[in-house]
Tab-separated table of C-alpha atoms and ligand atoms in Angstrom:
chain	number	residue	atom	x	y	z
A	30	UNK	CA	107.540	122.089	102.975
A	31	UNK	CA	104.995	123.945	100.955
A	32	UNK	CA	102.004	125.103	102.984
A	33	UNK	CA	99.286	122.487	103.411
A	34	UNK	CA	101.156	119.651	101.673
A	35	UNK	CA	102.277	116.595	103.682
A	36	UNK	CA	105.725	116.702	105.330
A	37	UNK	CA	107.063	113.800	103.283
A	38	UNK	CA	105.634	115.036	99.968
A	39	UNK	CA	108.025	114.658	97.029
A	40	UNK	CA	108.712	117.918	95.201
A	41	UNK	CA	110.715	117.565	92.038
A	42	UNK	CA	111.168	118.254	88.365
A	43	UNK	CA	110.954	115.694	85.572
A	44	UNK	CA	113.064	115.213	82.446
A	45	UNK	CA	113.626	112.548	79.786
A	46	UNK	CA	116.945	111.274	78.437
A	47	UNK	CA	116.570	112.053	74.728
A	48	UNK	CA	115.183	115.503	75.451
A	49	UNK	CA	118.149	116.707	77.511
A	50	UNK	CA	121.203	114.437	77.386
A	51	UNK	CA	122.640	115.052	73.922
A	52	UNK	CA	125.916	113.118	73.375
A	53	UNK	CA	123.638	110.980	71.269
A	54	UNK	CA	126.201	108.630	69.791
A	55	UNK	CA	129.020	109.354	72.204
A	56	UNK	CA	131.000	107.029	74.436
A	57	UNK	CA	129.502	103.848	73.093
A	58	UNK	CA	125.826	104.870	73.059
A	59	UNK	CA	123.787	103.188	70.338
A	60	UNK	CA	121.177	105.030	68.252
A	61	UNK	CA	117.541	105.054	69.325
A	62	UNK	CA	114.436	105.260	67.157
A	63	UNK	CA	114.505	109.008	67.918
A	64	UNK	CA	118.113	109.380	66.710
A	65	UNK	CA	116.852	108.011	63.423
A	66	UNK	CA	113.435	109.692	63.277
A	67	UNK	CA	114.699	113.181	64.057
A	68	UNK	CA	117.054	112.995	61.085
A	69	UNK	CA	114.278	112.130	58.659
A	70	UNK	CA	113.259	115.142	56.579
A	71	UNK	CA	110.005	116.780	57.621
A	72	UNK	CA	109.538	114.934	60.908
A	73	UNK	CA	110.731	117.594	63.381
A	74	UNK	CA	110.014	121.341	63.201
A	75	UNK	CA	112.981	123.201	61.687
A	76	UNK	CA	114.782	119.874	61.140
A	77	UNK	CA	116.058	119.833	64.725
A	78	UNK	CA	117.264	116.799	66.682
A	79	UNK	CA	118.376	115.684	70.142
A	80	UNK	CA	121.993	115.126	68.991
A	81	UNK	CA	123.220	117.780	71.416
A	82	UNK	CA	119.994	118.852	73.202
A	83	UNK	CA	120.967	120.494	76.540
A	84	UNK	CA	124.217	118.544	76.676
A	85	UNK	CA	123.143	117.316	80.103
A	86	UNK	CA	125.381	114.249	79.646
A	87	UNK	CA	128.397	116.526	80.109
A	88	UNK	CA	126.800	119.151	82.340
A	89	UNK	CA	124.795	117.088	84.797
A	90	UNK	CA	126.627	118.400	87.866
A	91	UNK	CA	125.737	121.977	86.906
A	92	UNK	CA	122.131	120.816	86.448
A	93	UNK	CA	122.087	119.144	89.858
A	94	UNK	CA	123.360	122.439	91.301
A	95	UNK	CA	120.200	124.032	89.895
A	96	UNK	CA	118.062	121.350	91.555
A	97	UNK	CA	119.827	121.986	94.846
A	98	UNK	CA	119.153	125.690	94.493
A	99	UNK	CA	115.483	124.879	93.924
A	100	UNK	CA	115.415	122.912	97.156
A	101	UNK	CA	114.033	119.757	95.528
A	102	UNK	CA	113.909	116.506	97.462
A	103	UNK	CA	113.434	114.354	94.329
A	104	UNK	CA	114.196	114.253	90.606
A	105	UNK	CA	112.502	112.173	87.932
A	106	UNK	CA	114.690	111.268	84.942
A	107	UNK	CA	114.754	108.481	82.400
A	108	UNK	CA	117.466	106.044	81.439
A	109	UNK	CA	118.353	105.845	77.795
A	110	UNK	CA	118.107	102.131	77.022
A	111	UNK	CA	120.583	102.333	74.070
A	112	UNK	CA	123.101	104.185	76.253
A	113	UNK	CA	123.408	101.190	78.559
A	114	UNK	CA	122.664	98.485	75.969
A	115	UNK	CA	123.686	99.933	72.595
A	116	UNK	CA	121.914	97.178	70.662
A	117	UNK	CA	119.063	96.784	73.119
A	118	UNK	CA	120.369	93.455	74.398
A	119	UNK	CA	123.700	91.675	74.787
A	120	UNK	CA	126.828	93.703	75.419
A	121	UNK	CA	126.489	96.529	77.928
A	122	UNK	CA	128.138	99.921	77.571
A	123	UNK	CA	130.014	100.460	80.824
A	124	UNK	CA	130.480	104.178	80.181
A	125	UNK	CA	126.722	104.585	79.873
A	126	UNK	CA	126.091	102.724	83.109
A	127	UNK	CA	128.801	104.844	84.775
A	128	UNK	CA	126.940	107.974	83.756
A	129	UNK	CA	123.744	106.925	85.567
A	130	UNK	CA	125.799	105.698	88.507
A	131	UNK	CA	127.417	109.095	88.901
A	132	UNK	CA	124.101	110.877	88.401
A	133	UNK	CA	122.414	108.818	91.124
A	134	UNK	CA	125.323	109.236	93.537
A	135	UNK	CA	125.460	112.967	93.041
A	136	UNK	CA	121.702	113.266	93.602
A	137	UNK	CA	121.859	111.268	96.803
A	138	UNK	CA	124.805	113.322	98.009
A	139	UNK	CA	122.458	116.326	97.723
A	140	UNK	CA	119.598	114.437	99.416
A	141	UNK	CA	117.586	114.341	96.216
A	142	UNK	CA	115.695	111.048	95.684
A	143	UNK	CA	116.170	109.653	92.178
A	144	UNK	CA	112.927	108.558	90.513
A	145	UNK	CA	113.875	106.471	87.503
A	146	UNK	CA	111.758	105.968	84.391
A	147	UNK	CA	112.953	102.939	82.454
A	148	UNK	CA	111.371	103.885	79.141
A	149	UNK	CA	110.709	107.393	77.924
A	150	UNK	CA	110.450	106.685	74.184
A	151	UNK	CA	114.051	106.148	73.041
A	152	UNK	CA	113.924	102.489	71.991
A	153	UNK	CA	117.240	101.074	70.753
A	154	UNK	CA	117.116	101.352	66.951
A	155	UNK	CA	118.584	97.906	66.646
A	156	UNK	CA	115.486	96.307	68.218
A	157	UNK	CA	113.285	98.236	65.790
A	158	UNK	CA	115.407	97.071	62.859
A	159	UNK	CA	115.692	93.455	64.030
A	160	UNK	CA	112.036	92.672	64.736
A	161	UNK	CA	109.960	95.847	64.728
A	162	UNK	CA	110.533	96.826	68.367
A	163	UNK	CA	107.200	97.250	70.152
A	164	UNK	CA	105.379	95.711	67.174
A	165	UNK	CA	106.548	92.262	68.234
A	166	UNK	CA	105.540	90.597	71.502
A	167	UNK	CA	109.110	89.350	72.099
A	168	UNK	CA	109.945	92.920	73.084
A	169	UNK	CA	108.576	92.204	76.562
A	170	UNK	CA	111.456	89.807	77.266
A	171	UNK	CA	114.004	92.319	76.043
A	172	UNK	CA	112.425	95.032	78.167
A	173	UNK	CA	112.364	92.774	81.224
A	174	UNK	CA	116.053	91.892	80.748
A	175	UNK	CA	117.005	95.544	80.368
A	176	UNK	CA	114.926	96.409	83.456
A	177	UNK	CA	116.630	93.654	85.481
A	178	UNK	CA	120.000	95.028	84.464
A	179	UNK	CA	119.064	98.452	85.802
A	180	UNK	CA	117.509	97.037	88.989
A	181	UNK	CA	120.742	95.149	89.527
A	182	UNK	CA	123.003	98.146	88.839
A	183	UNK	CA	121.028	100.901	90.577
A	184	UNK	CA	118.508	99.125	92.816
A	185	UNK	CA	120.709	99.471	95.888
A	186	UNK	CA	120.245	103.263	95.711
A	187	UNK	CA	117.131	103.978	93.622
A	188	UNK	CA	113.888	103.406	95.523
A	189	UNK	CA	111.319	104.664	93.017
A	190	UNK	CA	110.927	103.142	89.557
A	191	UNK	CA	108.544	103.804	86.688
A	192	UNK	CA	108.301	101.191	83.968
A	193	UNK	CA	106.914	103.220	81.055
A	194	UNK	CA	106.200	106.851	80.357
A	195	UNK	CA	102.843	107.291	78.617
A	196	UNK	CA	102.274	104.055	76.693
A	197	UNK	CA	99.417	105.956	74.982
A	198	UNK	CA	102.075	108.045	73.224
A	199	UNK	CA	104.422	105.155	72.426
A	200	UNK	CA	101.481	103.440	70.781
A	201	UNK	CA	98.930	105.867	69.343
A	202	UNK	CA	100.988	109.049	68.910
A	203	UNK	CA	103.720	106.949	67.277
A	204	UNK	CA	101.727	104.285	65.431
A	205	UNK	CA	98.351	105.888	64.765
A	206	UNK	CA	98.945	109.627	64.422
A	207	UNK	CA	102.498	109.042	63.144
A	208	UNK	CA	103.847	112.111	64.934
A	209	UNK	CA	106.439	110.326	67.047
A	210	UNK	CA	109.057	107.710	66.174
A	211	UNK	CA	108.779	105.464	64.260
A	212	UNK	CA	106.018	107.512	62.599
A	213	UNK	CA	103.525	104.910	61.356
A	214	UNK	CA	99.773	105.194	60.838
A	215	UNK	CA	97.947	101.957	61.434
A	216	UNK	CA	95.348	101.479	64.202
A	217	UNK	CA	95.540	97.677	64.285
A	218	UNK	CA	99.316	97.829	64.658
A	219	UNK	CA	99.000	100.581	67.225
A	220	UNK	CA	96.681	98.452	69.391
A	221	UNK	CA	99.075	95.577	69.175
A	222	UNK	CA	101.949	97.892	70.176
A	223	UNK	CA	99.841	99.059	73.150
A	224	UNK	CA	99.324	95.420	74.153
A	225	UNK	CA	103.041	94.691	73.931
A	226	UNK	CA	103.811	97.781	75.987
A	227	UNK	CA	101.406	96.718	78.732
A	228	UNK	CA	102.842	93.222	78.648
A	229	UNK	CA	106.339	94.668	78.989
A	230	UNK	CA	105.216	96.761	81.949
A	231	UNK	CA	103.890	93.599	83.644
A	232	UNK	CA	107.039	91.583	82.939
A	233	UNK	CA	109.213	94.368	84.364
A	234	UNK	CA	107.095	94.541	87.527
A	235	UNK	CA	107.454	90.764	87.918
A	236	UNK	CA	111.242	91.051	87.628
A	237	UNK	CA	111.240	93.945	90.086
A	238	UNK	CA	109.556	91.815	92.725
A	239	UNK	CA	112.196	89.125	92.217
A	240	UNK	CA	115.212	91.434	92.022
A	241	UNK	CA	114.548	94.325	94.391
A	242	UNK	CA	113.705	93.967	98.044
A	243	UNK	CA	113.249	97.579	98.947
A	244	UNK	CA	111.529	99.973	96.566
A	245	UNK	CA	108.374	100.937	94.719
A	246	UNK	CA	107.408	100.560	91.089
A	247	UNK	CA	104.653	102.272	89.111
A	248	UNK	CA	103.335	103.223	85.683
A	249	UNK	CA	103.034	106.753	84.285
A	250	UNK	CA	100.148	107.609	81.989
A	251	UNK	CA	98.902	110.515	79.957
A	252	UNK	CA	96.013	111.741	82.089
A	253	UNK	CA	93.609	113.791	80.073
A	254	UNK	CA	90.454	115.031	81.690
A	255	UNK	CA	87.659	114.333	79.240
A	256	UNK	CA	84.403	116.285	79.060
A	257	UNK	CA	81.453	116.195	76.669
A	258	UNK	CA	80.679	119.271	74.555
A	259	UNK	CA	76.984	119.017	75.461
A	260	UNK	CA	74.924	116.909	77.853
A	261	UNK	CA	73.238	115.060	75.000
A	262	UNK	CA	73.127	111.273	75.270
A	263	UNK	CA	75.265	110.957	72.136
A	264	UNK	CA	78.011	113.245	73.411
A	265	UNK	CA	78.024	111.573	76.832
A	266	UNK	CA	78.433	108.180	75.230
A	267	UNK	CA	81.163	109.440	72.904
A	268	UNK	CA	82.975	110.899	75.917
A	269	UNK	CA	82.842	107.572	77.712
A	270	UNK	CA	84.326	105.741	74.727
A	271	UNK	CA	87.009	108.365	74.199
A	272	UNK	CA	87.878	108.243	77.915
A	273	UNK	CA	88.398	104.488	77.585
A	274	UNK	CA	90.646	105.092	74.585
A	275	UNK	CA	92.913	107.743	76.075
A	276	UNK	CA	92.761	106.835	79.797
A	277	UNK	CA	90.995	103.561	80.543
A	278	UNK	CA	93.024	101.418	78.119
A	279	UNK	CA	96.195	102.207	80.092
A	280	UNK	CA	94.771	102.696	83.602
A	281	UNK	CA	92.082	100.011	83.848
A	282	UNK	CA	93.814	97.198	81.969
A	283	UNK	CA	96.935	96.911	84.165
A	284	UNK	CA	94.680	97.208	87.203
A	285	UNK	CA	92.000	94.673	86.355
A	286	UNK	CA	93.542	92.510	83.638
A	287	UNK	CA	90.684	93.397	81.309
A	288	UNK	CA	90.504	95.913	78.531
A	289	UNK	CA	87.658	98.449	78.917
A	290	UNK	CA	84.728	96.413	77.666
A	291	UNK	CA	82.782	98.794	75.412
A	292	UNK	CA	85.783	99.988	73.494
A	293	UNK	CA	87.201	96.482	73.281
A	294	UNK	CA	83.918	95.265	71.768
A	295	UNK	CA	84.006	98.089	69.260
A	296	UNK	CA	87.553	97.180	68.173
A	297	UNK	CA	86.679	93.488	68.140
A	298	UNK	CA	83.805	94.092	65.724
A	299	UNK	CA	86.177	95.981	63.469
A	300	UNK	CA	88.759	93.154	63.598
A	301	UNK	CA	91.346	95.384	65.250
A	302	UNK	CA	92.016	93.738	68.601
A	303	UNK	CA	95.523	92.514	69.378
A	304	UNK	CA	96.480	88.884	69.618
A	305	UNK	CA	96.111	87.998	73.321
A	306	UNK	CA	97.781	84.834	74.559
A	307	UNK	CA	96.549	82.867	77.533
A	308	UNK	CA	98.704	84.345	80.305
A	309	UNK	CA	98.950	87.868	78.927
A	310	UNK	CA	96.257	89.502	81.010
A	311	UNK	CA	97.609	87.971	84.187
A	312	UNK	CA	101.075	89.331	83.434
A	313	UNK	CA	99.696	92.739	82.464
A	314	UNK	CA	97.881	93.027	85.792
A	315	UNK	CA	100.662	91.995	88.170
A	316	UNK	CA	100.129	94.337	91.152
A	317	UNK	CA	102.276	97.442	91.213
A	318	UNK	CA	102.638	100.253	93.734
A	319	UNK	CA	101.602	103.629	92.347
A	320	UNK	CA	100.290	105.661	89.443
A	321	UNK	CA	102.201	108.401	87.723
A	322	UNK	CA	99.821	111.024	86.395
A	323	UNK	CA	101.036	113.349	83.627
A	324	UNK	CA	98.470	116.114	83.438
A	325	UNK	CA	98.510	118.998	80.973
A	326	UNK	CA	95.008	119.664	79.690
A	327	UNK	CA	91.467	118.509	79.034
A	328	UNK	CA	89.797	117.233	75.860
A	329	UNK	CA	86.282	118.212	74.830
A	330	UNK	CA	84.484	115.426	73.025
A	331	UNK	CA	81.418	115.053	70.850
A	332	UNK	CA	79.766	112.309	68.839
A	333	UNK	CA	81.057	111.971	65.282
A	334	UNK	CA	79.500	109.122	63.304
A	335	UNK	CA	82.155	108.846	60.655
A	336	UNK	CA	85.165	108.183	62.894
A	337	UNK	CA	86.005	104.682	64.015
A	338	UNK	CA	85.506	105.491	67.708
A	339	UNK	CA	82.402	107.527	66.889
A	340	UNK	CA	84.016	110.490	68.647
A	341	UNK	CA	85.654	113.784	67.820
A	342	UNK	CA	87.831	116.060	69.953
A	343	UNK	CA	86.855	119.691	69.436
A	344	UNK	CA	88.715	122.910	70.215
A	345	UNK	CA	87.682	124.411	73.539
A	346	UNK	CA	87.473	128.111	74.286
A	347	UNK	CA	89.766	128.407	77.299
A	348	UNK	CA	93.121	130.219	77.045
A	349	UNK	CA	95.786	127.970	75.531
A	350	UNK	CA	99.477	127.295	76.061
A	351	UNK	CA	102.040	127.587	73.258
A	352	UNK	CA	101.321	123.906	72.522
A	353	UNK	CA	97.725	124.879	71.808
A	354	UNK	CA	96.561	123.003	74.913
A	355	UNK	CA	93.765	124.509	76.996
A	356	UNK	CA	94.770	125.634	80.484
A	357	UNK	CA	92.408	123.907	82.878
A	358	UNK	CA	93.566	123.405	86.485
A	359	UNK	CA	90.068	122.226	87.494
A	360	UNK	CA	90.723	119.228	85.245
A	361	UNK	CA	93.725	118.207	87.339
A	362	UNK	CA	91.674	118.199	90.512
A	363	UNK	CA	88.823	116.328	88.837
A	364	UNK	CA	91.179	113.824	87.243
A	365	UNK	CA	92.907	113.089	90.553
A	366	UNK	CA	89.570	112.360	92.232
A	367	UNK	CA	88.478	110.221	89.323
A	368	UNK	CA	91.786	108.322	89.132
A	369	UNK	CA	91.868	107.645	92.844
A	370	UNK	CA	88.300	106.375	92.893
A	371	UNK	CA	88.227	104.527	89.591
A	372	UNK	CA	91.760	103.166	89.309
A	373	UNK	CA	92.260	101.191	92.487
A	374	UNK	CA	92.911	103.725	95.271
A	375	UNK	CA	96.630	103.606	94.649
A	376	UNK	CA	99.075	106.292	95.758
A	377	UNK	CA	99.456	108.878	92.996
A	378	UNK	CA	102.410	111.011	91.959
A	379	UNK	CA	101.939	113.843	89.490
A	380	UNK	CA	104.925	112.807	87.410
A	381	UNK	CA	104.557	115.705	84.953
A	382	UNK	CA	102.746	119.025	84.840
A	383	UNK	CA	103.861	122.266	83.219
A	384	UNK	CA	103.342	124.726	80.399
A	385	UNK	CA	105.054	125.912	77.225
A	386	UNK	CA	105.246	129.713	77.133
A	387	UNK	CA	106.617	132.325	74.759
A	388	UNK	CA	109.630	132.975	76.962
A	389	UNK	CA	111.889	135.880	76.051
A	390	UNK	CA	115.321	136.567	77.448
A	391	UNK	CA	115.411	140.313	78.173
A	392	UNK	CA	118.349	141.976	79.915
A	393	UNK	CA	119.491	138.638	81.267
A	394	UNK	CA	116.178	137.540	82.763
A	395	UNK	CA	112.979	135.753	81.765
A	396	UNK	CA	109.748	137.009	83.259
A	397	UNK	CA	107.448	134.018	82.739
A	398	UNK	CA	104.500	135.175	84.826
A	399	UNK	CA	102.143	132.977	82.798
A	400	UNK	CA	104.001	129.866	83.942
A	401	UNK	CA	103.940	131.086	87.550
A	402	UNK	CA	100.183	131.529	87.366
A	403	UNK	CA	99.774	128.098	85.760
A	404	UNK	CA	101.805	126.411	88.492
A	405	UNK	CA	100.076	128.349	91.255
A	406	UNK	CA	96.664	127.199	90.031
A	407	UNK	CA	97.721	123.585	89.517
A	408	UNK	CA	99.446	123.341	92.917
A	409	UNK	CA	96.255	124.576	94.484
A	410	UNK	CA	94.204	121.998	92.533
A	411	UNK	CA	96.551	119.273	93.806
A	412	UNK	CA	96.143	120.489	97.368
A	413	UNK	CA	92.361	120.388	97.029
A	414	UNK	CA	92.622	116.764	95.925
A	415	UNK	CA	94.751	115.913	98.956
A	416	UNK	CA	92.264	117.642	101.253
A	417	UNK	CA	89.499	115.650	99.584
A	418	UNK	CA	91.225	112.370	100.462
A	419	UNK	CA	93.316	111.530	97.367
A	420	UNK	CA	96.570	109.811	98.321
A	421	UNK	CA	98.770	112.211	96.353
A	422	UNK	CA	102.400	111.803	97.316
A	423	UNK	CA	104.475	113.909	94.964
A	424	UNK	CA	104.571	116.536	92.238
A	425	UNK	CA	107.124	116.816	89.444
A	426	UNK	CA	107.092	119.960	87.359
A	427	UNK	CA	107.759	119.487	83.670
A	428	UNK	CA	110.513	120.516	83.359
A	429	UNK	CA	113.863	121.613	84.785
A	430	UNK	CA	115.084	123.368	81.644
A	431	UNK	CA	113.956	124.088	78.099
A	432	UNK	CA	114.695	121.076	75.939
A	433	UNK	CA	113.969	119.059	72.787
A	434	UNK	CA	110.181	118.905	72.714
A	435	UNK	CA	109.931	115.866	70.385
A	436	UNK	CA	108.297	116.726	67.046
A	437	UNK	CA	108.202	120.417	68.023
A	438	UNK	CA	111.995	120.531	68.433
A	439	UNK	CA	113.374	123.412	70.508
A	440	UNK	CA	110.599	125.798	69.536
A	441	UNK	CA	108.509	125.037	72.638
A	442	UNK	CA	109.926	126.044	76.001
A	443	UNK	CA	108.641	124.259	79.129
A	444	UNK	CA	111.583	124.878	81.504
A	445	UNK	CA	111.912	126.619	84.848
A	446	UNK	CA	115.373	127.366	83.490
A	447	UNK	CA	115.910	129.089	80.152
A	448	UNK	CA	118.444	127.444	77.867
A	449	UNK	CA	120.210	129.890	75.568
A	450	UNK	CA	120.646	127.734	72.470
A	451	UNK	CA	122.615	130.517	70.742
A	452	UNK	CA	125.042	131.014	73.549
A	453	UNK	CA	126.746	127.786	74.580
A	454	UNK	CA	123.540	126.359	76.093
A	455	UNK	CA	123.822	128.730	79.008
A	456	UNK	CA	121.256	128.034	81.766
A	457	UNK	CA	119.342	131.057	83.049
A	458	UNK	CA	116.771	130.480	85.814
A	459	UNK	CA	113.435	132.080	84.932
A	460	UNK	CA	111.158	133.915	87.378
A	461	UNK	CA	109.146	130.682	87.750
A	462	UNK	CA	112.292	129.014	89.096
A	463	UNK	CA	112.308	131.513	91.968
A	464	UNK	CA	108.569	131.088	92.448
A	465	UNK	CA	108.868	127.287	92.701
A	466	UNK	CA	111.881	127.529	95.026
A	467	UNK	CA	109.992	129.866	97.363
A	468	UNK	CA	106.812	127.813	97.141
A	469	UNK	CA	108.572	124.633	98.225
A	470	UNK	CA	110.174	126.457	101.139
A	471	UNK	CA	107.083	128.016	102.685
A	472	UNK	CA	105.571	126.258	105.662
B	505	FCB	C1	104.652	114.598	77.775
B	505	FCB	C2	105.986	113.883	77.658
B	505	FCB	C3	107.173	114.755	77.979
B	505	FCB	C4	107.024	116.162	77.433
B	505	FCB	C5	105.679	116.738	77.801
B	505	FCB	C6	105.465	118.154	77.329
B	505	FCB	O1	103.702	113.934	77.039
B	505	FCB	O2	106.014	112.770	78.515
B	505	FCB	O3	108.328	114.116	77.501
B	505	FCB	O4	107.259	116.188	76.092
B	505	FCB	O5	104.657	115.912	77.306
């Protein structure tokens, strides 16, 4: 195992169903809100979609060969809810379940632990059409039923489960900024969606405890390190509020059963708080086993009177990735210390970390030294956190191969493997692939 990291540390890559699988309406799969959204004019750069993506649905054995070559001991992927339940509930699609069955078996054959995310943004379109999907609190029962189905079908072999990937994105990026499916812009609705997501997380954890005897379940959050632009009292206060918005709302609430108080009061005064029923907070805070931390960057914050939060995120001056995100490994270390201390001393897995680069295929190879440097610095930040006492148990690089980067389409490349979209989706390991392989190996 990589020098300095614990023997039983999980080293893996992470992916998400809609971003890699393709075969979007094949073999009985129902459409998701992303199948619909990505075909709406103007929503995705260059009008692209995940219809075919990396065609992982048909090429998963080849992709597992790549993981074996990397020497991974774990792999984080998500299940496409509409692939196993085309309408979100009711009749199952056996072919879809077979796909995940085969995937899990093949991984285990290679001694790669499957880490399953139940929801990575591809809600069955039918649930959206029938009652507004996450907008309606009934969704938590549908999500719990779907989760139970997967626990029942895969729970004998899968030992690590994640309920939701980044509820911040499924609420605010989708319902406030309107950049992700279903593309709405309404803060009150977005807060209610966030509440229903947290409720669904809690219901799924409850089911897990009933259905699965042997395994762990956690929640993965966007984990943005937040810093004030200046040390002024105003900027410090704005930073605290913004931290509650982007982090605390999704880390503190499921831990304590209470929304972060200052921000909640602010929303309450503005008449924006969700409808909370008597048992909701108890369900939301059912104990779970670990945190998934998805870390990419920091946000710099200052006071801005005119915005509803009284905050504004400003552009920092550090070098940026192709996504325009500042590269800040110190933020990973600081966030891990903060999360461990502030969010219940739970075991932590870095469930995503990586960088989009301007990768070019030249004479059959991709020299992505920028990505290597990024990973080197972030691995070292993670190691510092472990040495400082954080119970960090795994690290999943985002991502195995270039894929459909949501609203940015295929224009942003995050992979350790280059996907040649013009040449039958050929997979070409980049230099960072070799770096990661060698890094995992060194003792
Ligand atoms: C995260 C998402 C993941 C990927 C990376 C770049 O927010 O969870 O699917 O798009 O960003």
